[in-house]
Amino acid sequence: MNSNVRKLCDSIGRVIIGKEDSVIRLISALLCEGHVLLEDVPGVGKTQLITALSRSLGGKFNRIQLTPDVMPSDIAGYTMLDGKTGEFVYKDGAVMCNFLLADEINRSSPKVQSALLEAMEERQISLDGKTHRLPKPFLVMATQNPVETYGTYHLPEAQMDRFFMKLSMGYPTEEEEVKILERTEMNNPIVNITEPVLSVEDICAMQEEVKKIRVTEDVKKYVVELVSATRNSRNTVLGISPRGSIALYKASKAFAYIYDREYVTPDDVKNTAVQVLAHRIILSPQGKTTYGTPEEYIKSIISEHSVPSMGK
């Protein structure tokens, strides 16, 4: 594993017990300048995960609890008249940070969801004719509870597609939960991270290094084959767009970088496909009957397609 990524995983591991797979995928999204939707039940450590990441990198962390009464200005900021100077000045919104936890995004109104997703895509805020650039790196981790959906605003598929990955941490094992009890007995485990192990500048440099990872023509075709299989299929109502294939291509390069390789292998594609692609499709009634979930459908596509011969 890449030495910097190992440092980051070890630092986050001082707070989060187990779940290294989720941690690595979160890091891969960060290295690809993508954003993450974390769908899980309350209390499994979603907030602590993004907080541990921000503390490990020394970046600015903001959290906003999204409810129906949150306004777009809470997200993007606003301009106000300065009584001393008589000039209009910009006041930061929640997105003016390196790491933003948007808690329960599906409880916010469509206007707020739109304001957040615009900032995620454009990485800037435009107010009153002025453009305010967001800092680098910039990662949004939005959460939603898949169980209590009464009174929520479902994210449209076009907005779901804007998220680079969709992750789920899941419950810990019994052994892990015993360690969680022991670790939280005295204080909040987030205090275990006393100083950053990397800087935000290090992450920006790593993002540039990921772009240099080589991908053979055969692996590129493999990516496109997996994505194309979801289109014009009786099992789907909505297939995956080119944005999905670009995301899978980038995620594969990030995985190769994380595991200290200069080139992408088919396994890198397979290891990232479910988290990158599943939230971008809508299953047809037949697809739901046959596969149950989009995740299982993507797994079946991977198993049905032959893996290209490995080349550097």
PDB file of C-alpha atoms in Angstrom:
ATOM      1  CA  MET A   1       0.000   0.000   0.000  1.00  0.00           C
ATOM      2  CA  ASN A   2       1.124   3.564  -0.704  1.00  0.00           C
ATOM      3  CA  SER A   3       2.979   4.903   2.348  1.00  0.00           C
ATOM      4  CA  ASN A   4       0.922   8.105   2.606  1.00  0.00           C
ATOM      5  CA  VAL A   5      -2.341   6.203   2.286  1.00  0.00           C
ATOM      6  CA  ARG A   6      -1.137   3.781   4.978  1.00  0.00           C
ATOM      7  CA  LYS A   7      -0.420   6.702   7.323  1.00  0.00           C
ATOM      8  CA  LEU A   8      -3.892   8.069   6.678  1.00  0.00           C
ATOM      9  CA  CYS A   9      -5.590   4.698   7.258  1.00  0.00           C
ATOM     10  CA  ASP A  10      -3.654   4.164  10.496  1.00  0.00           C
ATOM     11  CA  SER A  11      -4.613   7.619  11.745  1.00  0.00           C
ATOM     12  CA  ILE A  12      -8.307   7.098  10.974  1.00  0.00           C
ATOM     13  CA  GLY A  13      -8.009   3.655  12.588  1.00  0.00           C
ATOM     14  CA  ARG A  14      -7.356   5.368  15.928  1.00  0.00           C
ATOM     15  CA  VAL A  15     -11.004   6.412  15.807  1.00  0.00           C
ATOM     16  CA  ILE A  16     -12.776   3.941  13.527  1.00  0.00           C
ATOM     17  CA  ILE A  17     -12.421   0.273  14.471  1.00  0.00           C
ATOM     18  CA  GLY A  18     -12.490  -2.056  11.473  1.00  0.00           C
ATOM     19  CA  LYS A  19     -14.156  -0.786   8.290  1.00  0.00           C
ATOM     20  CA  GLU A  20     -10.807  -0.308   6.513  1.00  0.00           C
ATOM     21  CA  ASP A  21     -12.536  -1.170   3.254  1.00  0.00           C
ATOM     22  CA  SER A  22     -14.872   1.825   3.662  1.00  0.00           C
ATOM     23  CA  VAL A  23     -11.944   4.023   4.708  1.00  0.00           C
ATOM     24  CA  ILE A  24      -9.942   3.089   1.607  1.00  0.00           C
ATOM     25  CA  ARG A  25     -12.911   3.754  -0.666  1.00  0.00           C
ATOM     26  CA  LEU A  26     -13.464   7.137   0.965  1.00  0.00           C
ATOM     27  CA  ILE A  27      -9.802   7.972   0.396  1.00  0.00           C
ATOM     28  CA  SER A  28     -10.057   6.840  -3.235  1.00  0.00           C
ATOM     29  CA  ALA A  29     -12.986   9.219  -3.772  1.00  0.00           C
ATOM     30  CA  LEU A  30     -10.938  12.026  -2.219  1.00  0.00           C
ATOM     31  CA  LEU A  31      -8.010  11.249  -4.532  1.00  0.00           C
ATOM     32  CA  CYS A  32     -10.370  11.456  -7.519  1.00  0.00           C
ATOM     33  CA  GLU A  33     -11.856  14.764  -6.335  1.00  0.00           C
ATOM     34  CA  GLY A  34     -15.212  13.036  -5.993  1.00  0.00           C
ATOM     35  CA  HIS A  35     -17.954  13.108  -3.370  1.00  0.00           C
ATOM     36  CA  VAL A  36     -19.486  10.286  -1.355  1.00  0.00           C
ATOM     37  CA  LEU A  37     -23.040   9.364  -0.414  1.00  0.00           C
ATOM     38  CA  LEU A  38     -23.048   7.238   2.724  1.00  0.00           C
ATOM     39  CA  GLU A  39     -26.332   5.423   3.204  1.00  0.00           C
ATOM     40  CA  ASP A  40     -26.562   3.726   6.566  1.00  0.00           C
ATOM     41  CA  VAL A  41     -28.535   3.468   9.776  1.00  0.00           C
ATOM     42  CA  PRO A  42     -27.796   5.964  12.592  1.00  0.00           C
ATOM     43  CA  GLY A  43     -24.977   5.333  15.025  1.00  0.00           C
ATOM     44  CA  VAL A  44     -22.462   3.348  12.954  1.00  0.00           C
ATOM     45  CA  GLY A  45     -19.779   6.072  12.888  1.00  0.00           C
ATOM     46  CA  LYS A  46     -20.509   8.153   9.795  1.00  0.00           C
ATOM     47  CA  THR A  47     -19.769  11.470  11.492  1.00  0.00           C
ATOM     48  CA  GLN A  48     -16.639  10.165  13.171  1.00  0.00           C
ATOM     49  CA  LEU A  49     -15.348   8.803   9.850  1.00  0.00           C
ATOM     50  CA  ILE A  50     -15.323  12.170   8.071  1.00  0.00           C
ATOM     51  CA  THR A  51     -14.169  13.974  11.233  1.00  0.00           C
ATOM     52  CA  ALA A  52     -11.246  11.564  11.593  1.00  0.00           C
ATOM     53  CA  LEU A  53     -10.326  12.130   7.940  1.00  0.00           C
ATOM     54  CA  SER A  54     -10.325  15.911   8.332  1.00  0.00           C
ATOM     55  CA  ARG A  55      -8.282  15.769  11.553  1.00  0.00           C
ATOM     56  CA  SER A  56      -5.781  13.427   9.935  1.00  0.00           C
ATOM     57  CA  LEU A  57      -5.223  15.955   7.135  1.00  0.00           C
ATOM     58  CA  GLY A  58      -5.487  19.203   9.071  1.00  0.00           C
ATOM     59  CA  GLY A  59      -8.236  20.484   6.786  1.00  0.00           C
ATOM     60  CA  LYS A  60     -11.217  22.633   7.721  1.00  0.00           C
ATOM     61  CA  PHE A  61     -14.254  20.534   8.622  1.00  0.00           C
ATOM     62  CA  ASN A  62     -17.873  21.713   8.615  1.00  0.00           C
ATOM     63  CA  ARG A  63     -21.009  19.814   9.445  1.00  0.00           C
ATOM     64  CA  ILE A  64     -24.553  20.807   8.610  1.00  0.00           C
ATOM     65  CA  GLN A  65     -27.619  18.955   9.847  1.00  0.00           C
ATOM     66  CA  LEU A  66     -30.029  19.136   6.945  1.00  0.00           C
ATOM     67  CA  THR A  67     -33.675  19.646   7.852  1.00  0.00           C
ATOM     68  CA  PRO A  68     -36.647  21.057   5.895  1.00  0.00           C
ATOM     69  CA  ASP A  69     -36.069  24.569   7.316  1.00  0.00           C
ATOM     70  CA  VAL A  70     -32.425  24.847   6.162  1.00  0.00           C
ATOM     71  CA  MET A  71     -32.044  27.552   3.498  1.00  0.00           C
ATOM     72  CA  PRO A  72     -29.799  27.557   0.396  1.00  0.00           C
ATOM     73  CA  SER A  73     -27.917  30.498   1.940  1.00  0.00           C
ATOM     74  CA  ASP A  74     -26.912  28.218   4.824  1.00  0.00           C
ATOM     75  CA  ILE A  75     -25.128  26.112   2.232  1.00  0.00           C
ATOM     76  CA  ALA A  76     -23.743  28.688  -0.193  1.00  0.00           C
ATOM     77  CA  GLY A  77     -23.396  31.723   2.088  1.00  0.00           C
ATOM     78  CA  TYR A  78     -24.795  35.189   1.509  1.00  0.00           C
ATOM     79  CA  THR A  79     -23.813  38.823   1.014  1.00  0.00           C
ATOM     80  CA  MET A  80     -24.689  41.458   3.586  1.00  0.00           C
ATOM     81  CA  LEU A  81     -24.122  45.146   4.079  1.00  0.00           C
ATOM     82  CA  ASP A  82     -21.187  45.986   6.344  1.00  0.00           C
ATOM     83  CA  GLY A  83     -22.353  48.812   8.588  1.00  0.00           C
ATOM     84  CA  LYS A  84     -18.816  50.156   9.048  1.00  0.00           C
ATOM     85  CA  THR A  85     -17.633  50.242   5.429  1.00  0.00           C
ATOM     86  CA  GLY A  86     -20.975  50.542   3.653  1.00  0.00           C
ATOM     87  CA  GLU A  87     -19.952  47.729   1.307  1.00  0.00           C
ATOM     88  CA  PHE A  88     -21.508  44.361   0.679  1.00  0.00           C
ATOM     89  CA  VAL A  89     -19.383  41.504   1.998  1.00  0.00           C
ATOM     90  CA  TYR A  90     -19.639  37.740   1.530  1.00  0.00           C
ATOM     91  CA  LYS A  91     -20.334  35.580   4.569  1.00  0.00           C
ATOM     92  CA  ASP A  92     -19.226  31.973   4.272  1.00  0.00           C
ATOM     93  CA  GLY A  93     -21.729  29.154   3.946  1.00  0.00           C
ATOM     94  CA  ALA A  94     -21.222  25.578   5.079  1.00  0.00           C
ATOM     95  CA  VAL A  95     -19.475  24.568   1.825  1.00  0.00           C
ATOM     96  CA  MET A  96     -16.533  26.910   2.378  1.00  0.00           C
ATOM     97  CA  CYS A  97     -14.322  24.179   3.832  1.00  0.00           C
ATOM     98  CA  ASN A  98     -12.225  21.169   2.848  1.00  0.00           C
ATOM     99  CA  PHE A  99     -14.499  18.486   4.287  1.00  0.00           C
ATOM    100  CA  LEU A 100     -18.254  18.860   4.611  1.00  0.00           C
ATOM    101  CA  LEU A 101     -20.583  16.413   6.317  1.00  0.00           C
ATOM    102  CA  ALA A 102     -24.092  16.973   4.947  1.00  0.00           C
ATOM    103  CA  ASP A 103     -26.074  14.936   7.439  1.00  0.00           C
ATOM    104  CA  GLU A 104     -29.360  13.422   6.208  1.00  0.00           C
ATOM    105  CA  ILE A 105     -29.362  15.112   2.814  1.00  0.00           C
ATOM    106  CA  ASN A 106     -32.745  13.610   1.959  1.00  0.00           C
ATOM    107  CA  ARG A 107     -34.391  15.607   4.766  1.00  0.00           C
ATOM    108  CA  SER A 108     -33.521  18.942   3.138  1.00  0.00           C
ATOM    109  CA  SER A 109     -35.703  20.673   0.566  1.00  0.00           C
ATOM    110  CA  PRO A 110     -35.000  20.313  -3.168  1.00  0.00           C
ATOM    111  CA  LYS A 111     -33.708  23.912  -3.257  1.00  0.00           C
ATOM    112  CA  VAL A 112     -31.081  23.118  -0.618  1.00  0.00           C
ATOM    113  CA  GLN A 113     -30.138  19.860  -2.319  1.00  0.00           C
ATOM    114  CA  SER A 114     -29.699  21.780  -5.566  1.00  0.00           C
ATOM    115  CA  ALA A 115     -27.497  24.445  -3.930  1.00  0.00           C
ATOM    116  CA  LEU A 116     -25.273  21.776  -2.386  1.00  0.00           C
ATOM    117  CA  LEU A 117     -24.966  19.717  -5.541  1.00  0.00           C
ATOM    118  CA  GLU A 118     -24.150  22.823  -7.604  1.00  0.00           C
ATOM    119  CA  ALA A 119     -21.254  23.617  -5.276  1.00  0.00           C
ATOM    120  CA  MET A 120     -20.096  19.991  -5.474  1.00  0.00           C
ATOM    121  CA  GLU A 121     -20.051  20.070  -9.260  1.00  0.00           C
ATOM    122  CA  GLU A 122     -18.737  23.573  -9.937  1.00  0.00           C
ATOM    123  CA  ARG A 123     -16.498  23.847  -6.830  1.00  0.00           C
ATOM    124  CA  GLN A 124     -17.401  27.497  -6.593  1.00  0.00           C
ATOM    125  CA  ILE A 125     -20.167  29.775  -5.329  1.00  0.00           C
ATOM    126  CA  SER A 126     -21.609  32.605  -7.449  1.00  0.00           C
ATOM    127  CA  LEU A 127     -23.472  35.321  -5.560  1.00  0.00           C
ATOM    128  CA  ASP A 128     -24.412  38.817  -6.727  1.00  0.00           C
ATOM    129  CA  GLY A 129     -22.131  38.641  -9.737  1.00  0.00           C
ATOM    130  CA  LYS A 130     -19.079  37.480  -7.790  1.00  0.00           C
ATOM    131  CA  THR A 131     -17.479  34.036  -7.849  1.00  0.00           C
ATOM    132  CA  HIS A 132     -16.057  32.508  -4.677  1.00  0.00           C
ATOM    133  CA  ARG A 133     -13.816  29.485  -5.207  1.00  0.00           C
ATOM    134  CA  LEU A 134     -14.029  26.587  -2.778  1.00  0.00           C
ATOM    135  CA  PRO A 135     -10.778  25.472  -1.137  1.00  0.00           C
ATOM    136  CA  LYS A 136      -8.823  22.450  -2.334  1.00  0.00           C
ATOM    137  CA  PRO A 137      -9.258  19.634  -1.649  1.00  0.00           C
ATOM    138  CA  PHE A 138     -13.032  19.693  -1.280  1.00  0.00           C
ATOM    139  CA  LEU A 139     -14.971  16.573  -0.289  1.00  0.00           C
ATOM    140  CA  VAL A 140     -18.652  16.291   0.548  1.00  0.00           C
ATOM    141  CA  MET A 141     -19.834  13.241   2.433  1.00  0.00           C
ATOM    142  CA  ALA A 142     -23.618  13.270   2.434  1.00  0.00           C
ATOM    143  CA  THR A 143     -25.543  10.782   4.543  1.00  0.00           C
ATOM    144  CA  GLN A 144     -29.047   9.436   4.372  1.00  0.00           C
ATOM    145  CA  ASN A 145     -30.971   6.948   6.454  1.00  0.00           C
ATOM    146  CA  PRO A 146     -32.448   4.178   4.266  1.00  0.00           C
ATOM    147  CA  VAL A 147     -35.032   3.176   6.886  1.00  0.00           C
ATOM    148  CA  GLU A 148     -36.923   6.255   8.106  1.00  0.00           C
ATOM    149  CA  THR A 149     -38.013   7.839   4.829  1.00  0.00           C
ATOM    150  CA  TYR A 150     -41.278   9.436   6.003  1.00  0.00           C
ATOM    151  CA  GLY A 151     -41.167  13.200   5.404  1.00  0.00           C
ATOM    152  CA  THR A 152     -37.981  13.072   3.345  1.00  0.00           C
ATOM    153  CA  TYR A 153     -37.222  14.414  -0.138  1.00  0.00           C
ATOM    154  CA  HIS A 154     -35.975  11.600  -2.349  1.00  0.00           C
ATOM    155  CA  LEU A 155     -32.832  12.489  -4.289  1.00  0.00           C
ATOM    156  CA  PRO A 156     -33.643  12.396  -8.029  1.00  0.00           C
ATOM    157  CA  GLU A 157     -31.557  10.027 -10.109  1.00  0.00           C
ATOM    158  CA  ALA A 158     -29.830  12.953 -11.845  1.00  0.00           C
ATOM    159  CA  GLN A 159     -28.602  14.159  -8.456  1.00  0.00           C
ATOM    160  CA  MET A 160     -27.626  10.681  -7.274  1.00  0.00           C
ATOM    161  CA  ASP A 161     -25.461  10.460 -10.384  1.00  0.00           C
ATOM    162  CA  ARG A 162     -23.418  13.429  -9.131  1.00  0.00           C
ATOM    163  CA  PHE A 163     -22.010  11.380  -6.281  1.00  0.00           C
ATOM    164  CA  PHE A 164     -18.783   9.615  -7.140  1.00  0.00           C
ATOM    165  CA  MET A 165     -19.464   6.685  -4.816  1.00  0.00           C
ATOM    166  CA  LYS A 166     -22.195   5.338  -2.609  1.00  0.00           C
ATOM    167  CA  LEU A 167     -20.921   3.544   0.480  1.00  0.00           C
ATOM    168  CA  SER A 168     -22.369   1.700   3.443  1.00  0.00           C
ATOM    169  CA  MET A 169     -20.376   0.988   6.603  1.00  0.00           C
ATOM    170  CA  GLY A 170     -22.729  -1.549   8.127  1.00  0.00           C
ATOM    171  CA  TYR A 171     -22.759  -2.870  11.679  1.00  0.00           C
ATOM    172  CA  PRO A 172     -19.485  -3.899  13.340  1.00  0.00           C
ATOM    173  CA  THR A 173     -18.707  -7.492  14.243  1.00  0.00           C
ATOM    174  CA  GLU A 174     -19.128  -8.552  17.874  1.00  0.00           C
ATOM    175  CA  GLU A 175     -15.354  -8.410  18.425  1.00  0.00           C
ATOM    176  CA  GLU A 176     -15.165  -4.929  16.894  1.00  0.00           C
ATOM    177  CA  GLU A 177     -18.080  -3.713  18.998  1.00  0.00           C
ATOM    178  CA  VAL A 178     -16.375  -4.870  22.203  1.00  0.00           C
ATOM    179  CA  LYS A 179     -13.337  -2.783  21.197  1.00  0.00           C
ATOM    180  CA  ILE A 180     -15.641   0.164  20.463  1.00  0.00           C
ATOM    181  CA  LEU A 181     -17.046  -0.060  23.994  1.00  0.00           C
ATOM    182  CA  GLU A 182     -13.553  -0.127  25.473  1.00  0.00           C
ATOM    183  CA  ARG A 183     -12.339   2.773  23.323  1.00  0.00           C
ATOM    184  CA  THR A 184     -15.290   5.046  24.101  1.00  0.00           C
ATOM    185  CA  GLU A 185     -15.410   4.290  27.832  1.00  0.00           C
ATOM    186  CA  MET A 186     -13.317   7.302  28.869  1.00  0.00           C
ATOM    187  CA  ASN A 187     -13.781   9.869  26.092  1.00  0.00           C
ATOM    188  CA  ASN A 188     -14.675  10.519  22.476  1.00  0.00           C
ATOM    189  CA  PRO A 189     -12.125   8.514  20.433  1.00  0.00           C
ATOM    190  CA  ILE A 190     -11.658  11.450  18.043  1.00  0.00           C
ATOM    191  CA  VAL A 191      -9.188  12.872  20.594  1.00  0.00           C
ATOM    192  CA  ASN A 192      -6.874   9.968  19.710  1.00  0.00           C
ATOM    193  CA  ILE A 193      -5.863  11.948  16.613  1.00  0.00           C
ATOM    194  CA  THR A 194      -3.631  14.598  18.154  1.00  0.00           C
ATOM    195  CA  GLU A 195      -2.064  15.968  14.969  1.00  0.00           C
ATOM    196  CA  PRO A 196      -2.379  15.585  11.181  1.00  0.00           C
ATOM    197  CA  VAL A 197      -0.331  12.873   9.495  1.00  0.00           C
ATOM    198  CA  LEU A 198      -0.601  14.567   6.080  1.00  0.00           C
ATOM    199  CA  SER A 199      -1.473  18.059   4.884  1.00  0.00           C
ATOM    200  CA  VAL A 200      -4.131  19.181   2.420  1.00  0.00           C
ATOM    201  CA  GLU A 201      -1.243  20.112   0.111  1.00  0.00           C
ATOM    202  CA  ASP A 202      -0.106  16.474   0.232  1.00  0.00           C
ATOM    203  CA  ILE A 203      -3.564  15.363  -0.882  1.00  0.00           C
ATOM    204  CA  CYS A 204      -3.570  17.843  -3.777  1.00  0.00           C
ATOM    205  CA  ALA A 205      -0.192  16.453  -4.876  1.00  0.00           C
ATOM    206  CA  MET A 206      -1.501  12.878  -4.597  1.00  0.00           C
ATOM    207  CA  GLN A 207      -4.537  13.806  -6.703  1.00  0.00           C
ATOM    208  CA  GLU A 208      -2.182  14.888  -9.475  1.00  0.00           C
ATOM    209  CA  GLU A 209      -0.184  11.650  -9.158  1.00  0.00           C
ATOM    210  CA  VAL A 210      -3.354   9.569  -9.545  1.00  0.00           C
ATOM    211  CA  LYS A 211      -3.985  11.213 -12.915  1.00  0.00           C
ATOM    212  CA  LYS A 212      -0.647   9.828 -14.162  1.00  0.00           C
ATOM    213  CA  ILE A 213      -1.572   6.171 -13.512  1.00  0.00           C
ATOM    214  CA  ARG A 214      -1.520   4.250 -16.800  1.00  0.00           C
ATOM    215  CA  VAL A 215      -4.519   2.374 -18.208  1.00  0.00           C
ATOM    216  CA  THR A 216      -4.236  -0.030 -21.148  1.00  0.00           C
ATOM    217  CA  GLU A 217      -6.711  -0.020 -24.027  1.00  0.00           C
ATOM    218  CA  ASP A 218      -8.015  -3.428 -22.968  1.00  0.00           C
ATOM    219  CA  VAL A 219      -8.846  -2.186 -19.473  1.00  0.00           C
ATOM    220  CA  LYS A 220     -10.540   0.919 -20.899  1.00  0.00           C
ATOM    221  CA  LYS A 221     -12.681  -1.327 -23.108  1.00  0.00           C
ATOM    222  CA  TYR A 222     -13.484  -3.487 -20.063  1.00  0.00           C
ATOM    223  CA  VAL A 223     -14.766  -0.410 -18.204  1.00  0.00           C
ATOM    224  CA  VAL A 224     -16.955   0.565 -21.152  1.00  0.00           C
ATOM    225  CA  GLU A 225     -18.267  -2.997 -21.566  1.00  0.00           C
ATOM    226  CA  LEU A 226     -19.448  -3.147 -17.939  1.00  0.00           C
ATOM    227  CA  VAL A 227     -21.180   0.218 -18.205  1.00  0.00           C
ATOM    228  CA  SER A 228     -22.704  -0.493 -21.624  1.00  0.00           C
ATOM    229  CA  ALA A 229     -24.238  -3.731 -20.333  1.00  0.00           C
ATOM    230  CA  THR A 230     -26.617  -1.688 -18.165  1.00  0.00           C
ATOM    231  CA  ARG A 231     -28.039   0.136 -21.195  1.00  0.00           C
ATOM    232  CA  ASN A 232     -30.806  -1.308 -23.371  1.00  0.00           C
ATOM    233  CA  SER A 233     -31.241  -4.117 -20.860  1.00  0.00           C
ATOM    234  CA  ARG A 234     -34.566  -5.622 -19.846  1.00  0.00           C
ATOM    235  CA  ASN A 235     -33.341  -5.493 -16.249  1.00  0.00           C
ATOM    236  CA  THR A 236     -32.991  -1.699 -16.124  1.00  0.00           C
ATOM    237  CA  VAL A 237     -35.186   1.325 -16.639  1.00  0.00           C
ATOM    238  CA  LEU A 238     -32.198   3.649 -16.498  1.00  0.00           C
ATOM    239  CA  GLY A 239     -28.700   2.596 -17.511  1.00  0.00           C
ATOM    240  CA  ILE A 240     -25.392   4.203 -16.604  1.00  0.00           C
ATOM    241  CA  SER A 241     -24.308   7.356 -18.434  1.00  0.00           C
ATOM    242  CA  PRO A 242     -20.762   8.229 -19.559  1.00  0.00           C
ATOM    243  CA  ARG A 243     -20.363  10.057 -16.233  1.00  0.00           C
ATOM    244  CA  GLY A 244     -20.476   6.626 -14.605  1.00  0.00           C
ATOM    245  CA  SER A 245     -17.803   5.192 -16.886  1.00  0.00           C
ATOM    246  CA  ILE A 246     -15.577   8.215 -16.204  1.00  0.00           C
ATOM    247  CA  ALA A 247     -16.055   7.711 -12.460  1.00  0.00           C
ATOM    248  CA  LEU A 248     -15.202   3.994 -12.696  1.00  0.00           C
ATOM    249  CA  TYR A 249     -12.131   4.819 -14.801  1.00  0.00           C
ATOM    250  CA  LYS A 250     -10.925   7.344 -12.204  1.00  0.00           C
ATOM    251  CA  ALA A 251     -11.699   5.088  -9.233  1.00  0.00           C
ATOM    252  CA  SER A 252      -9.704   2.248 -10.804  1.00  0.00           C
ATOM    253  CA  LYS A 253      -6.709   4.558 -11.180  1.00  0.00           C
ATOM    254  CA  ALA A 254      -7.052   5.620  -7.539  1.00  0.00           C
ATOM    255  CA  PHE A 255      -7.096   1.995  -6.382  1.00  0.00           C
ATOM    256  CA  ALA A 256      -3.967   1.270  -8.419  1.00  0.00           C
ATOM    257  CA  TYR A 257      -2.277   4.260  -6.782  1.00  0.00           C
ATOM    258  CA  ILE A 258      -3.403   3.243  -3.300  1.00  0.00           C
ATOM    259  CA  TYR A 259      -1.856  -0.191  -3.765  1.00  0.00           C
ATOM    260  CA  ASP A 260       1.368   1.324  -5.108  1.00  0.00           C
ATOM    261  CA  ARG A 261       1.076   0.382  -8.762  1.00  0.00           C
ATOM    262  CA  GLU A 262       1.734   2.558 -11.807  1.00  0.00           C
ATOM    263  CA  TYR A 263      -0.954   0.861 -13.903  1.00  0.00           C
ATOM    264  CA  VAL A 264      -4.561  -0.292 -13.546  1.00  0.00           C
ATOM    265  CA  THR A 265      -5.491  -3.975 -13.484  1.00  0.00           C
ATOM    266  CA  PRO A 266      -8.944  -5.476 -14.184  1.00  0.00           C
ATOM    267  CA  ASP A 267      -9.179  -6.256 -10.459  1.00  0.00           C
ATOM    268  CA  ASP A 268      -9.037  -2.522  -9.718  1.00  0.00           C
ATOM    269  CA  VAL A 269     -12.085  -2.090 -11.941  1.00  0.00           C
ATOM    270  CA  LYS A 270     -13.914  -5.011 -10.330  1.00  0.00           C
ATOM    271  CA  ASN A 271     -13.111  -3.839  -6.791  1.00  0.00           C
ATOM    272  CA  THR A 272     -14.633  -0.406  -7.365  1.00  0.00           C
ATOM    273  CA  ALA A 273     -17.486  -1.127  -9.787  1.00  0.00           C
ATOM    274  CA  VAL A 274     -20.288  -1.838  -7.296  1.00  0.00           C
ATOM    275  CA  GLN A 275     -19.743   1.286  -5.185  1.00  0.00           C
ATOM    276  CA  VAL A 276     -19.272   3.528  -8.223  1.00  0.00           C
ATOM    277  CA  LEU A 277     -22.047   2.184 -10.461  1.00  0.00           C
ATOM    278  CA  ALA A 278     -24.916   0.711  -8.406  1.00  0.00           C
ATOM    279  CA  HIS A 279     -26.495   4.022  -7.351  1.00  0.00           C
ATOM    280  CA  ARG A 280     -26.585   5.235 -10.966  1.00  0.00           C
ATOM    281  CA  ILE A 281     -29.131   2.715 -12.285  1.00  0.00           C
ATOM    282  CA  ILE A 282     -32.831   2.001 -11.836  1.00  0.00           C
ATOM    283  CA  LEU A 283     -33.874  -1.627 -12.017  1.00  0.00           C
ATOM    284  CA  SER A 284     -36.957  -2.643 -13.969  1.00  0.00           C
ATOM    285  CA  PRO A 285     -39.607  -4.841 -12.285  1.00  0.00           C
ATOM    286  CA  GLN A 286     -37.911  -7.840 -13.912  1.00  0.00           C
ATOM    287  CA  GLY A 287     -34.504  -6.697 -12.652  1.00  0.00           C
ATOM    288  CA  LYS A 288     -35.839  -6.268  -9.125  1.00  0.00           C
ATOM    289  CA  THR A 289     -37.366  -9.746  -9.220  1.00  0.00           C
ATOM    290  CA  THR A 290     -34.195 -11.352 -10.563  1.00  0.00           C
ATOM    291  CA  TYR A 291     -31.487  -9.465  -8.647  1.00  0.00           C
ATOM    292  CA  GLY A 292     -33.235  -7.674  -5.780  1.00  0.00           C
ATOM    293  CA  THR A 293     -30.811  -4.739  -5.549  1.00  0.00           C
ATOM    294  CA  PRO A 294     -28.704  -2.701  -7.994  1.00  0.00           C
ATOM    295  CA  GLU A 295     -25.595  -3.926  -6.162  1.00  0.00           C
ATOM    296  CA  GLU A 296     -26.384  -7.553  -6.949  1.00  0.00           C
ATOM    297  CA  TYR A 297     -27.137  -6.627 -10.555  1.00  0.00           C
ATOM    298  CA  ILE A 298     -23.711  -4.981 -10.974  1.00  0.00           C
ATOM    299  CA  LYS A 299     -22.058  -8.039  -9.399  1.00  0.00           C
ATOM    300  CA  SER A 300     -23.814 -10.267 -11.938  1.00  0.00           C
ATOM    301  CA  ILE A 301     -22.583  -8.098 -14.821  1.00  0.00           C
ATOM    302  CA  ILE A 302     -19.024  -8.372 -13.514  1.00  0.00           C
ATOM    303  CA  SER A 303     -19.285 -12.174 -13.284  1.00  0.00           C
ATOM    304  CA  GLU A 304     -20.718 -12.458 -16.811  1.00  0.00           C
ATOM    305  CA  HIS A 305     -18.002 -10.447 -18.557  1.00  0.00           C
ATOM    306  CA  SER A 306     -14.623 -11.955 -19.327  1.00  0.00           C
ATOM    307  CA  VAL A 307     -11.655 -10.195 -17.753  1.00  0.00           C
ATOM    308  CA  PRO A 308      -9.081  -8.834 -20.225  1.00  0.00           C
ATOM    309  CA  SER A 309      -5.553 -10.182 -20.108  1.00  0.00           C
ATOM    310  CA  MET A 310      -3.402  -8.117 -17.799  1.00  0.00           C
ATOM    311  CA  GLY A 311      -0.950  -5.764 -19.413  1.00  0.00           C
ATOM    312  CA  LYS A 312       1.139  -2.909 -18.133  1.00  0.00           C
TER     313      LYS A 312
END
